[in-house]
Coordinates of C-alpha atoms in Angstrom, one line a residue:
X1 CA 18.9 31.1 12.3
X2 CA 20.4 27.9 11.0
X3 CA 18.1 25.8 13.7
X4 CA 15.4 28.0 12.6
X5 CA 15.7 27.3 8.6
X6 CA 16.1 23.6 9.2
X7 CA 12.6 23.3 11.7
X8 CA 10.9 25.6 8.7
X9 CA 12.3 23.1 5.7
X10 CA 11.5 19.5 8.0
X11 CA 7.9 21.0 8.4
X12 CA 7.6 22.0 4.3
X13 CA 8.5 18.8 3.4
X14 CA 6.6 16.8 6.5
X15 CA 3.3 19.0 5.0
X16 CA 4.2 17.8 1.3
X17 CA 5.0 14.1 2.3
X18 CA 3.0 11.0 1.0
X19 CA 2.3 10.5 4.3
X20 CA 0.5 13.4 5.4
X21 CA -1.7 13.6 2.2
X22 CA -4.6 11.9 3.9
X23 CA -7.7 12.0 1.5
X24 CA -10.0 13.0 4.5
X25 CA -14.0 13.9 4.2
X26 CA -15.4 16.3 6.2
X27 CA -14.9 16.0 10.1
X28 CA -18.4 14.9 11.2
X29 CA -18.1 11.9 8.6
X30 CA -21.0 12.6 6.6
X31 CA -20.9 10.1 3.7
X32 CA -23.0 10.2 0.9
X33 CA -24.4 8.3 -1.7
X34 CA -21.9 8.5 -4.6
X35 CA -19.6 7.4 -1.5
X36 CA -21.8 4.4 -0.4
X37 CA -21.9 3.1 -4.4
X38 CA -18.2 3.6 -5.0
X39 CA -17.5 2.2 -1.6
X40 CA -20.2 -0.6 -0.6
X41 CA -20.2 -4.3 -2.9
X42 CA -23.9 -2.9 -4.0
X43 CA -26.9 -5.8 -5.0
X44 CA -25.3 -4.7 -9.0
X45 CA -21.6 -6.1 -7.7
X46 CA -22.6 -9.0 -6.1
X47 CA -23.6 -10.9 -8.4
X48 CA -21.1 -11.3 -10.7
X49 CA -17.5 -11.9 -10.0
X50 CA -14.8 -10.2 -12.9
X51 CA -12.3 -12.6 -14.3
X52 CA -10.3 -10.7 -17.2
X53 CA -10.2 -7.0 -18.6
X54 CA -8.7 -6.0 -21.9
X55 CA -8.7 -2.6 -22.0
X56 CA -7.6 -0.1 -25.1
X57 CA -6.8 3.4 -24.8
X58 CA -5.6 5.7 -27.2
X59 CA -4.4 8.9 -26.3
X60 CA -4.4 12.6 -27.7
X61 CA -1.6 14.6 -26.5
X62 CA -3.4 18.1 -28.0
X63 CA -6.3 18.2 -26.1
X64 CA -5.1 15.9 -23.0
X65 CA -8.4 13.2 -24.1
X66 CA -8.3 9.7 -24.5
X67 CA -10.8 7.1 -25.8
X68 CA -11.2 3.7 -25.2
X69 CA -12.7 0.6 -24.7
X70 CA -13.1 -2.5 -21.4
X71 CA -13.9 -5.5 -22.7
X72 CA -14.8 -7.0 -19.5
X73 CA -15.5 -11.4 -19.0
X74 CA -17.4 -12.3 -16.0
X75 CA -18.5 -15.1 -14.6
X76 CA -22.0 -15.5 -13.4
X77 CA -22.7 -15.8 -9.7
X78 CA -26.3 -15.6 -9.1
X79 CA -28.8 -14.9 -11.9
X80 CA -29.3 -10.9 -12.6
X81 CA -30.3 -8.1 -14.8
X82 CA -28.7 -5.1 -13.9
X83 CA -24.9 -4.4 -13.5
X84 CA -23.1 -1.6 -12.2
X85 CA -20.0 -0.2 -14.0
X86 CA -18.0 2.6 -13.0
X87 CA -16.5 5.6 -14.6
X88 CA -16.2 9.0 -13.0
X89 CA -16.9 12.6 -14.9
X90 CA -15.5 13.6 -17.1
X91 CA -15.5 10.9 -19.1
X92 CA -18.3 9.6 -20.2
X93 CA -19.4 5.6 -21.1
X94 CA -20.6 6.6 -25.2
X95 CA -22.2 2.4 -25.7
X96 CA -21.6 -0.6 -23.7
X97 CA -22.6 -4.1 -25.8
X98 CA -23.0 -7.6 -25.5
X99 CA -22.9 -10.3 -28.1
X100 CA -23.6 -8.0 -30.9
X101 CA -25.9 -5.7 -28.9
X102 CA -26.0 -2.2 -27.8
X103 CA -27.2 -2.1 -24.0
X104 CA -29.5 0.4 -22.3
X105 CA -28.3 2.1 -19.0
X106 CA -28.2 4.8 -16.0
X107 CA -26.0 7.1 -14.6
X108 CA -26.2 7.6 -10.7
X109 CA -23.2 9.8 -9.9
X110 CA -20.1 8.1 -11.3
X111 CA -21.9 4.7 -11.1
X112 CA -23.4 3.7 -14.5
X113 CA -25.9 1.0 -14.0
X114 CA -26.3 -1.4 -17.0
X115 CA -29.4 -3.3 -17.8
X116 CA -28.5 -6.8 -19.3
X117 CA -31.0 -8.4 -21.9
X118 CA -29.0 -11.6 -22.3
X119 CA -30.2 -14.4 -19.1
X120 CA -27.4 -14.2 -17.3
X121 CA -27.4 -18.0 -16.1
X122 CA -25.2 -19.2 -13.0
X123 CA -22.0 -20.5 -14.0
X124 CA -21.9 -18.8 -17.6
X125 CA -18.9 -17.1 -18.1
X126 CA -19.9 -13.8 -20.6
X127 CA -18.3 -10.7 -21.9
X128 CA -19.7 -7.0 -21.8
X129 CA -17.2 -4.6 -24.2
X130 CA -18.0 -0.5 -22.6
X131 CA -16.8 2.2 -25.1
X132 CA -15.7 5.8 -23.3
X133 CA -13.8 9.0 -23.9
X134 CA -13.6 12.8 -23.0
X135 CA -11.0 14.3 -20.9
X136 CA -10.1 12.6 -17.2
X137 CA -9.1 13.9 -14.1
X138 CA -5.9 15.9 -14.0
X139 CA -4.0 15.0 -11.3
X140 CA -2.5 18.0 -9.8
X141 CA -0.3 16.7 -6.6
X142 CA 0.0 13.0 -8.0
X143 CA 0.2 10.7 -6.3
X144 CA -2.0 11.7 -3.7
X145 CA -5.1 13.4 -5.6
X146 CA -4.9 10.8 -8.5
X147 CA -5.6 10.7 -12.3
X148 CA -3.2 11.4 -15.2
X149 CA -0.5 13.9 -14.9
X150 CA 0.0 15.6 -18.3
X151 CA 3.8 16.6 -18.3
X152 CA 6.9 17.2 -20.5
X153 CA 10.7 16.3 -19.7
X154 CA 13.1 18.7 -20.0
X155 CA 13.1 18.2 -23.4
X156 CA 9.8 19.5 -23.9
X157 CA 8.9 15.5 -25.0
X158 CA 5.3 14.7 -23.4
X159 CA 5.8 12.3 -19.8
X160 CA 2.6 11.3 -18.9
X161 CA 1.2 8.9 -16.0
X162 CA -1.6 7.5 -14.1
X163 CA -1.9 6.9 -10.5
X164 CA -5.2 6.9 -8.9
X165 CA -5.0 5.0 -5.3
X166 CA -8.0 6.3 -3.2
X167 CA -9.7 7.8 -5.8
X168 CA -9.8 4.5 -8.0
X169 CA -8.8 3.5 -11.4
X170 CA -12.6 4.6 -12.7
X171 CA -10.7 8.0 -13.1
X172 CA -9.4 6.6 -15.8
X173 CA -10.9 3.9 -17.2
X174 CA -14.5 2.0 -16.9
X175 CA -14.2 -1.0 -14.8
X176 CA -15.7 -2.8 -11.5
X177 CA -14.3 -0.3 -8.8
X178 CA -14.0 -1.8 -5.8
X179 CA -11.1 -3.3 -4.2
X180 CA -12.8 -6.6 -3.0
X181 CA -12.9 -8.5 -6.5
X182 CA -9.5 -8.6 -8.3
X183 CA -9.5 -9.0 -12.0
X184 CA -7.5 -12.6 -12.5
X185 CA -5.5 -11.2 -15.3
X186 CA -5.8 -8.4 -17.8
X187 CA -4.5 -7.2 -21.4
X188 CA -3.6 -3.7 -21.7
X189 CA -3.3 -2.0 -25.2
X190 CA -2.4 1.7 -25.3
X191 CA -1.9 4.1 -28.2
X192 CA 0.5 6.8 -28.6
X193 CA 2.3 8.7 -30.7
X194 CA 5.5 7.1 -33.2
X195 CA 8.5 7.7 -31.3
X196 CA 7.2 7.6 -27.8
X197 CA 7.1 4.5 -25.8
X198 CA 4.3 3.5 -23.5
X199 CA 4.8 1.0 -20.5
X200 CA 2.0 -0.7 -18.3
X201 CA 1.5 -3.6 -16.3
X202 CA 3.0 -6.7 -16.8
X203 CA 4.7 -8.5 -19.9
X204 CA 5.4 -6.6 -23.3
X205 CA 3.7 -8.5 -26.0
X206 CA 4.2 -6.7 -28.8
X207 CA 4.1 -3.4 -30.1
X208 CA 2.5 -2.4 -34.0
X209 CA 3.3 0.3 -35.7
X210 CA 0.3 1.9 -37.3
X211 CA 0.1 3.5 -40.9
X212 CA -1.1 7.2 -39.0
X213 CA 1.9 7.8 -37.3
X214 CA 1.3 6.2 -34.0
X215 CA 2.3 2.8 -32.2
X216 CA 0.4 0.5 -30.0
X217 CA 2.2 -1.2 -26.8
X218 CA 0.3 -4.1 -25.8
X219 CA 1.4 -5.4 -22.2
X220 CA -0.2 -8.6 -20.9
X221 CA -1.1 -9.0 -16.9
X222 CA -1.5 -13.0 -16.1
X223 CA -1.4 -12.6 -12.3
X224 CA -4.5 -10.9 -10.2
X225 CA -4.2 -7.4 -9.9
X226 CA -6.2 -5.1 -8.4
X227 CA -7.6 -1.7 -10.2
X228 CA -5.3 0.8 -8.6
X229 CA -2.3 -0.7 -9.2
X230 CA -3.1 -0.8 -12.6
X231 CA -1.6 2.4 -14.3
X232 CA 0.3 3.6 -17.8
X233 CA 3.3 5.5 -18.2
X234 CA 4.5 7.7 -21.6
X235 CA 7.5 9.1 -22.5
X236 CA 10.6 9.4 -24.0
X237 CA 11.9 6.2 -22.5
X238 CA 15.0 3.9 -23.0
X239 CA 15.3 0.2 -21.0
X240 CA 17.6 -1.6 -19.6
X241 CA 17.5 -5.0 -17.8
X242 CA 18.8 -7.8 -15.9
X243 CA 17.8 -11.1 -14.3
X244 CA 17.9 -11.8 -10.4
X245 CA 18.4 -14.9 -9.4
X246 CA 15.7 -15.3 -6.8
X247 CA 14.0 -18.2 -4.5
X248 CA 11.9 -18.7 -7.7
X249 CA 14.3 -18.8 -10.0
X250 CA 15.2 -16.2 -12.8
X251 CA 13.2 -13.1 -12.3
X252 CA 13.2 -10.2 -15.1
X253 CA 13.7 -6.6 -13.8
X254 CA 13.3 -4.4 -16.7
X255 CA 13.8 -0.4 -16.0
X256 CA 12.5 2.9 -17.7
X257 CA 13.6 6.0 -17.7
X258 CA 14.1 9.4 -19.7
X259 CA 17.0 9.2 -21.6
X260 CA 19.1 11.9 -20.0
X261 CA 19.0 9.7 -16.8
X262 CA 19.7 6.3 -18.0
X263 CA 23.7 6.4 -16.2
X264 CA 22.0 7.4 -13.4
X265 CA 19.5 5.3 -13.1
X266 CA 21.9 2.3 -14.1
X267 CA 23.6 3.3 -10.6
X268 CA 20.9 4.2 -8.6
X269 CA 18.6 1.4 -9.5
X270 CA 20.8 -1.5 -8.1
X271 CA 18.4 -0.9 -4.5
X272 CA 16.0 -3.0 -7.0
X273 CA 18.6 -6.2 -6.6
X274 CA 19.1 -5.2 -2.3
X275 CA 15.5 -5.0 -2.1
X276 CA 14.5 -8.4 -3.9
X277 CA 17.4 -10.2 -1.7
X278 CA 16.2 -8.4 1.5
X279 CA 12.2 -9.1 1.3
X280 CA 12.5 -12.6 0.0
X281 CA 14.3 -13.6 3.1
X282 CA 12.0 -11.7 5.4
X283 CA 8.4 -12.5 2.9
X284 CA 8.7 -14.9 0.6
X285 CA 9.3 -15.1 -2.9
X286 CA 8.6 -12.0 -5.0
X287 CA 4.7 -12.7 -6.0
X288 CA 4.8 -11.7 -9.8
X289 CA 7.8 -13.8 -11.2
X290 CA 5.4 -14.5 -14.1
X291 CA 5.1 -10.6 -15.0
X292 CA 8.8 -9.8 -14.1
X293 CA 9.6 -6.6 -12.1
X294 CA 9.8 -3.0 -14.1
X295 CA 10.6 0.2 -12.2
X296 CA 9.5 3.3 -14.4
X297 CA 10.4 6.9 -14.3
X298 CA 7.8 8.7 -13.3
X299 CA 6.4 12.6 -13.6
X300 CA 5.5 12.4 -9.7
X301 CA 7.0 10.5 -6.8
X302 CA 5.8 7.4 -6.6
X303 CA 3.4 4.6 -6.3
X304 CA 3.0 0.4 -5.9
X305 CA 2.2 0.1 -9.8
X306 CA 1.8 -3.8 -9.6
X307 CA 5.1 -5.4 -11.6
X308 CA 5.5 -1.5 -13.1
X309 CA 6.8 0.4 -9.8
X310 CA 6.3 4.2 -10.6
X311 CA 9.9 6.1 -9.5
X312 CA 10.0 9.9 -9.7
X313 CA 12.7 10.1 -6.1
X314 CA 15.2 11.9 -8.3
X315 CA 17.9 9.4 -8.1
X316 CA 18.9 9.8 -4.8
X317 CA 18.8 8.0 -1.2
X318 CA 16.2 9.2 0.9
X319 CA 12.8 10.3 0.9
X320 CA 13.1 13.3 -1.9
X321 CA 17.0 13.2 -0.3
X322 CA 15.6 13.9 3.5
X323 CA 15.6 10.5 6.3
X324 CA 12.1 10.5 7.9
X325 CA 13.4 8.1 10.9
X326 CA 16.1 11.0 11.1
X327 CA 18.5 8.4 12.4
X328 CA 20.4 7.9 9.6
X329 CA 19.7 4.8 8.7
X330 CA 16.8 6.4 6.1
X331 CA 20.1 7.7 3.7
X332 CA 21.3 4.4 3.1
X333 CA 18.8 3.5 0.3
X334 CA 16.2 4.6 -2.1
X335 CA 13.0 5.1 -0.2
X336 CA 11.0 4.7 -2.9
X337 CA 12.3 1.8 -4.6
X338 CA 12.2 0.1 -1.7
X339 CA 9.0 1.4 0.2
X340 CA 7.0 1.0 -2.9
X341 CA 8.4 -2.4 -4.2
X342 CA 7.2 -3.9 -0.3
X343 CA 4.4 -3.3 -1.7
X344 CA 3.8 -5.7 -4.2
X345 CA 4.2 -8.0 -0.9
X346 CA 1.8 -6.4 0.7
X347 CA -1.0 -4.1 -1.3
X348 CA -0.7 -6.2 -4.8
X349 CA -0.3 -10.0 -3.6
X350 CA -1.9 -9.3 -0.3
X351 CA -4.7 -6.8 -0.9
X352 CA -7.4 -5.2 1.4
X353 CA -11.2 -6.2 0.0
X354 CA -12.3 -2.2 1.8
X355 CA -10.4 1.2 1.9
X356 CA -10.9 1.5 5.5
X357 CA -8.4 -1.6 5.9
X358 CA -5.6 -0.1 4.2
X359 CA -2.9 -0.3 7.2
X360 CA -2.6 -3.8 6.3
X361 CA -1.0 -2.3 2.4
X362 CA 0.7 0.6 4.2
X363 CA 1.6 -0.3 7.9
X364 CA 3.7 -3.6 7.0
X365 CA 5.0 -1.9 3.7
X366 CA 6.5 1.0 6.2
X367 CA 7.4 -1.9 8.8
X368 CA 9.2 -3.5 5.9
X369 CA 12.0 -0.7 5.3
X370 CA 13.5 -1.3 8.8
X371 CA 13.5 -5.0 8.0
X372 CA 15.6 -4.1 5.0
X373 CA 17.8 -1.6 7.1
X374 CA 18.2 -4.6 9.5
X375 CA 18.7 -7.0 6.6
X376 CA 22.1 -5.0 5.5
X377 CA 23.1 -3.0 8.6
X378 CA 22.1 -5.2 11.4
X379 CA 19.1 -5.5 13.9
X380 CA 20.0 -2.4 15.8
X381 CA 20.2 -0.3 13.1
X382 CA 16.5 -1.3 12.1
X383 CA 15.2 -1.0 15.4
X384 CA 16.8 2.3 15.6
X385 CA 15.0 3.1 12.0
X386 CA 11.8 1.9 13.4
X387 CA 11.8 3.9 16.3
X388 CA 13.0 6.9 14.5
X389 CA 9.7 7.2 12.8
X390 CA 7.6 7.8 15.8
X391 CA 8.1 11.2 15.8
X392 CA 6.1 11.5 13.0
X393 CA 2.8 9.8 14.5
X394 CA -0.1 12.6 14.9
X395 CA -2.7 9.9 16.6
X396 CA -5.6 12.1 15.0
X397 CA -8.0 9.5 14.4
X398 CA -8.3 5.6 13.9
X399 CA -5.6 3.9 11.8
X400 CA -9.2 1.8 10.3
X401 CA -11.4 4.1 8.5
X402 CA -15.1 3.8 7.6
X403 CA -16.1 0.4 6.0
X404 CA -18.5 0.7 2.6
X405 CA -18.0 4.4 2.1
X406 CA -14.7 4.2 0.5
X407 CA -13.1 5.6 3.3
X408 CA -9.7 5.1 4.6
X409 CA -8.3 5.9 8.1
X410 CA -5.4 7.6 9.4
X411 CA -2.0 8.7 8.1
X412 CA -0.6 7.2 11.4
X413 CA -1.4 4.0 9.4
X414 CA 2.3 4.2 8.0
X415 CA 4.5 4.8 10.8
X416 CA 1.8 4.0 14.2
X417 CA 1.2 1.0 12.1
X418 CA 5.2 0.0 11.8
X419 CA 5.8 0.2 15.5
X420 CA 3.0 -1.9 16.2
X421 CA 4.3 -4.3 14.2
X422 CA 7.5 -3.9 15.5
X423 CA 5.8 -4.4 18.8
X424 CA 4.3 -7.4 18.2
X425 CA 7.6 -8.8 17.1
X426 CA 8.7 -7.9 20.8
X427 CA 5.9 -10.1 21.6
X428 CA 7.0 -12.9 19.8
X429 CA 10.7 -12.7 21.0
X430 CA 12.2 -15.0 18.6
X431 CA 13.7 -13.4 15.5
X432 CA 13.0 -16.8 13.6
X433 CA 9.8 -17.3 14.7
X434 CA 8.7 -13.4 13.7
X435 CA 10.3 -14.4 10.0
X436 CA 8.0 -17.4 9.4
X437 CA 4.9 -15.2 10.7
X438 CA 5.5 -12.9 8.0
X439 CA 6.6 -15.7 5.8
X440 CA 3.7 -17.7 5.9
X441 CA 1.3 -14.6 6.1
X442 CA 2.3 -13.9 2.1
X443 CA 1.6 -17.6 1.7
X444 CA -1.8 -18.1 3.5
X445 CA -3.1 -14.9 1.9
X446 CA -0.8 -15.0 -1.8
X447 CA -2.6 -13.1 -4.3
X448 CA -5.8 -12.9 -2.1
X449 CA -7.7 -9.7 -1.0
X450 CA -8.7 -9.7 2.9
X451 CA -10.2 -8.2 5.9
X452 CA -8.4 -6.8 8.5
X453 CA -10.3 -9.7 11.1
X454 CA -8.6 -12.4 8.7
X455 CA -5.3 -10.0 9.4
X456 CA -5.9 -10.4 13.0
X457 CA -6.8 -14.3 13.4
X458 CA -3.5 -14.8 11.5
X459 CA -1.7 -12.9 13.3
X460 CA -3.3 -14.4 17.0
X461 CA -2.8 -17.7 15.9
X462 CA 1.0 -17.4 14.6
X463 CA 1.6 -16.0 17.6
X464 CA -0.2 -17.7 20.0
X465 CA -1.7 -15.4 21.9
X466 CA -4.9 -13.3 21.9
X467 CA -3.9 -10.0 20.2
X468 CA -7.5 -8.8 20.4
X469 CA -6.9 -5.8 22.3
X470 CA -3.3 -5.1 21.7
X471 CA -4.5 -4.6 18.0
X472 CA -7.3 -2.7 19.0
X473 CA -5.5 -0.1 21.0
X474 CA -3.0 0.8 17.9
X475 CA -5.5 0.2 15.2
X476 CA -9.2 2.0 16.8
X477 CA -7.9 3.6 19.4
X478 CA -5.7 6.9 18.8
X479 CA -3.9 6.7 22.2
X480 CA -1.0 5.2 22.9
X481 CA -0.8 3.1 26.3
X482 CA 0.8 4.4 29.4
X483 CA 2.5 1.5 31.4
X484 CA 2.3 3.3 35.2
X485 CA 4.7 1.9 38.1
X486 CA 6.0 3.2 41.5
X487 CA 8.6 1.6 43.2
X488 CA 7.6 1.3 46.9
X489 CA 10.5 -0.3 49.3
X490 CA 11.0 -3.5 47.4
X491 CA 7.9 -3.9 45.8
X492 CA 7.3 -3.0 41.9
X493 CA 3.8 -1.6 41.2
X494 CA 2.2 -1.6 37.6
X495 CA -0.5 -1.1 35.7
X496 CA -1.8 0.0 32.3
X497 CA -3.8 3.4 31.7
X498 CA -4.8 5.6 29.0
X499 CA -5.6 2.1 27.0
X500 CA -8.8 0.4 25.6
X501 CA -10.8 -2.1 27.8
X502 CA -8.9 -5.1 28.6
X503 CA -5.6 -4.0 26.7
X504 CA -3.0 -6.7 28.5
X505 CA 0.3 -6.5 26.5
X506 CA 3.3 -7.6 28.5
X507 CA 6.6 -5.9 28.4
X508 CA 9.9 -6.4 28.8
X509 CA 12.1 -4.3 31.6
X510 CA 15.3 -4.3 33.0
X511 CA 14.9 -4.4 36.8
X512 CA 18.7 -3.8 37.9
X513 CA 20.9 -6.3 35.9
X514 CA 18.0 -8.5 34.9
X515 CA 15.6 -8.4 31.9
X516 CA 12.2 -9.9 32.5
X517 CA 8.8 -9.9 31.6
X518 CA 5.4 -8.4 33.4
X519 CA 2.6 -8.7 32.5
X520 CA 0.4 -5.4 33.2
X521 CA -3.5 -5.0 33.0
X522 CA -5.6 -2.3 33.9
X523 CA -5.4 -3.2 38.3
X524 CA -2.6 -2.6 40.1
X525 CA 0.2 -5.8 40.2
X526 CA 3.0 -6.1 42.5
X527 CA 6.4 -7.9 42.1
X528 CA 9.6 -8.2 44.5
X529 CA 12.2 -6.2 43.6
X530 CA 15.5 -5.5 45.1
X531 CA 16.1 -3.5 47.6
X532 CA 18.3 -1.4 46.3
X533 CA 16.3 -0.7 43.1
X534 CA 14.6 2.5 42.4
X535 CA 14.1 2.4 39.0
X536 CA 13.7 0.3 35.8
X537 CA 14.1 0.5 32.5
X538 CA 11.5 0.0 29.8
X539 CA 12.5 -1.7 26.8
X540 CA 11.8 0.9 23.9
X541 CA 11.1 -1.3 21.1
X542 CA 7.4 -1.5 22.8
X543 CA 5.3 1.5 21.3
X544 CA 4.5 2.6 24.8
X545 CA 4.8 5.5 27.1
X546 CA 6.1 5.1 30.6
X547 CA 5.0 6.7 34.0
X548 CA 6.7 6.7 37.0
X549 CA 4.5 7.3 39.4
X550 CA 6.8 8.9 42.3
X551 CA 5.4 9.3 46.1

């Protein structure tokens, strides 16, 4: 019975976990239009390339409505008439001007497309201010269905939040929706009541106290962010902060949470200082020194708010308290804080330009919480972690989704994704040499958005060999490669099967008291063995399944 209740409990919180709430279409893939204009960089994108938002919001706690304004600066690309904003139902765009005047436009779906009458000459750098309101998306399983999440703490104070990955930040607010064009910096204003606090991205300016009862929080964002990570959180808040002294120098970590948690919080939240000390050594300097670090108490679990980390884990180690390498390792920190802060490595400064090309936010971020496991409990102990989490691969589809349909691919993108990683590091074989790949990959692509094939070159070229169709095994292909051998007399027999054409990995095995390399293709290979050998042994930190093949 006990057996029994803990099988029933894993599976209740494996069907609830961030990691099985897969945003999938249909199963035949049949994208539509709305898909191809949210998803595609449309003739009304191209043109023009955004270089700052400053967006206002005021929100009204009876009704669960907000209103608002983007005032959006572009810089001209190639001359144009028509632009395409987005902003998805229910809220509605009421004017959208420029220099003084109100613009005509059309609504296709959640796309609103906005016909200029200034020239818009190459080079100029001009300014288009869109008005909205009405009521947005509720989020109802935040994070993974996205918009705002309408709440009260136990004190019956409002606790409100955004999070809108996947679905995009036009559930929210008006903007350029589409990952491949990063705003360069951004000002965010919002409104709430007196005696509330409201907390976004970035730096707090200032904060004004208006004459109806309400205050005004004005954050500032100087580094490029991208529209998801964007969010805003309201509640009954109180701060507290400290400085870590990183490879940059002073960085400010500033932390908010409901006031009955603040002791616990002031415990719990030292992961923050483990995880900054752990992925600088293995990445690189944090990438936002300039807009500090903030870790906010959240109404839902958790997301990679850029420099404003959403936390909602309960204050406890663990994934919601449970290990999901169920090795133990997973019990010795805060999964969110530290899952979700790897991802202001990668996801915020290293950011995919399509959906379908997320693995490269989640499958290093996952990859990245047996690097800090190994950074404090040793390299077994991380390669144990990392291993642990293969029982949780489903290799139901592609880890790379559909490109220009907004479409991303499997949830094997998290834990597939960290044992090929962990893989390739196998590869490498040289612990110091693996560091500076991931070291200079934050460097070569620091605050850039990119393509899985620049991913790849990187990745080939650090390493020095073709990874072509190793990636393309884990990554399009949902099987995982066999590595068949028979031992006949003294002769080892290999090969590769159930893998994608030309798939070449070598391996390492131990053949009696030696460890070597082979390297397998897809024909049969020989090597002299030992006599007295009649098996090997595969080295398990390759994502692999093994075959003995016995006469």
């Amino acid at each position: 019975m006990k057996n029994a209740l803990i099988f029933h409990c894993f599976l209740f919180f494996f069907a609830n976990s961030i990691f099985a709430q897969i945003n999938h279409l249909n199963s035949e893939n049949k994208f539509t239009i709305d898909d191809s204009l949210r998803g595609s960089i449309t003739n009304e994108r191209a043109w023009w390339d955004v270089k700052k938002y400053n967006l206002n919001l005021k929100t009204n706690l009876k009704d669960s409505s907000i209103v608002g304004s983007n005032e959006i600066t572009y810089l001209v690309l190639n001359e144009s008439t028509v632009m395409q904003i987005d902003l998805q139902a229910p809220l509605k765009i009421t004017k959208i001007i420029q220099d003084g005047n109100s613009l005509n436009f059309n609504k296709n779906g959640n796309a609103f497309f906005v016909n200029l009458e200034k020239f818009q000459k190459k080079g100029d750098l001009n300014v288009i201010t869109v008005f909205y309101q009405g009521k947005p998306r509720s989020a109802i399983r935040a994070p993974w269905d996205g918009g705002i999440v309408w709440d009260k703490d136990a004190n019956g104070n409002p606790f409100i939040a955004s999070s809108c990955q996947g679905i995009g930040a036009s559930v929210w607010w008006p903007n350029k929706d589409h990952l491949y064009d990063e705003v360069d910096g951004m000002d965010i204003s919002i409104n709430v009541s007196s005696g509330l606090v409201a907390v976004s991205n970035g730096r707090l300016k200032n904060k004004e106290v208006l004459s109806d009862g309400t205050t005004t929080y004005n954050w500032s964002v100087v580094n490029p962010i991208n529209n998801y990570g964007v969010n805003f959180n309201v509640g009954d808040y109180v701060s507290f902060s400290e400085k870590y002294q990183g490879e940059k120098g002073n960085l400010d970590c500033t932390y908010y949470v409901l006031k009955p948690n603040l002791e616990k919080a002031k415990i719990q939240f030292k992961d923050v200082g483990r995880m900054l000390k752990a992925f600088e050594y293995w990445f690189g300097p944090y990438p936002f020194y300039e807009d500090g670090y903030k870790l906010v108490e959240t109404p839902f679990l958790g997301m990679e708010h850029q420099s404003d980390i959403s936390y909602g884990n309960g204050f406890k180690n663990g994934y919601q308290g449970s290990d999901l390498s169920r090795t133990g390792w997973g019990m010795k920190f805060d999964f969110i804080i530290i899952h979700e802060s790897g991802h202001e490595w990668f996801g915020n400064s290293i950011t995919n330009q399509d959906r379908a090309d997320m693995w490269i936010h989640e499958s290093f971020t996952s990859y990245s919480e047996s690097l800090f496991v190994e950074y404090y409990y040793g390299k077994e102990a991380g390669f144990e972690y990392v291993r642990g989490t293969r029982r949780n691969v489903l290799n139901d589809k592609p880890i790379i989704g559909n490109y220009n349909v907004n479409n991303q691919g499997s949830g094997d993108m998290y834990f597939k994704g960290a044992n090929m990683l962990h893989t390739l590091r196998q590869i490498v074989d040289n612990d110091t040499k693996w560091r500076q790949v991931l070291r200079g990959l934050n460097s070569k692509f620091h605050h850039q958005t990119v393509t899985t094939k620049q991913i790849e070159d990187y990745l080939s070229k650090s390493v020095g060999i073709d990874l072509t169709p190793i990636l393309n095994q884990y990554l399009r292909d949902i099987r995982i490669p066999t590595l068949e051998y028979k031992i006949i007399k003294n002769k080892l027999q290999f090969r590769w099967a159930n893998c994608v054409s030309g798939f070449n990995m070598p391996v390492k095995v131990l053949i009696g008291a030696e460890m070597l390399w082979i390297k397998p293709n897809q024909d049969w290979k020989c090597k002299s063995i030992s006599s007295e050998t009649t098996k090997i042994r595969i080295d398990n930190n390759f994502y692999i399944i093994e075959n003995q093949i016995r006469k």
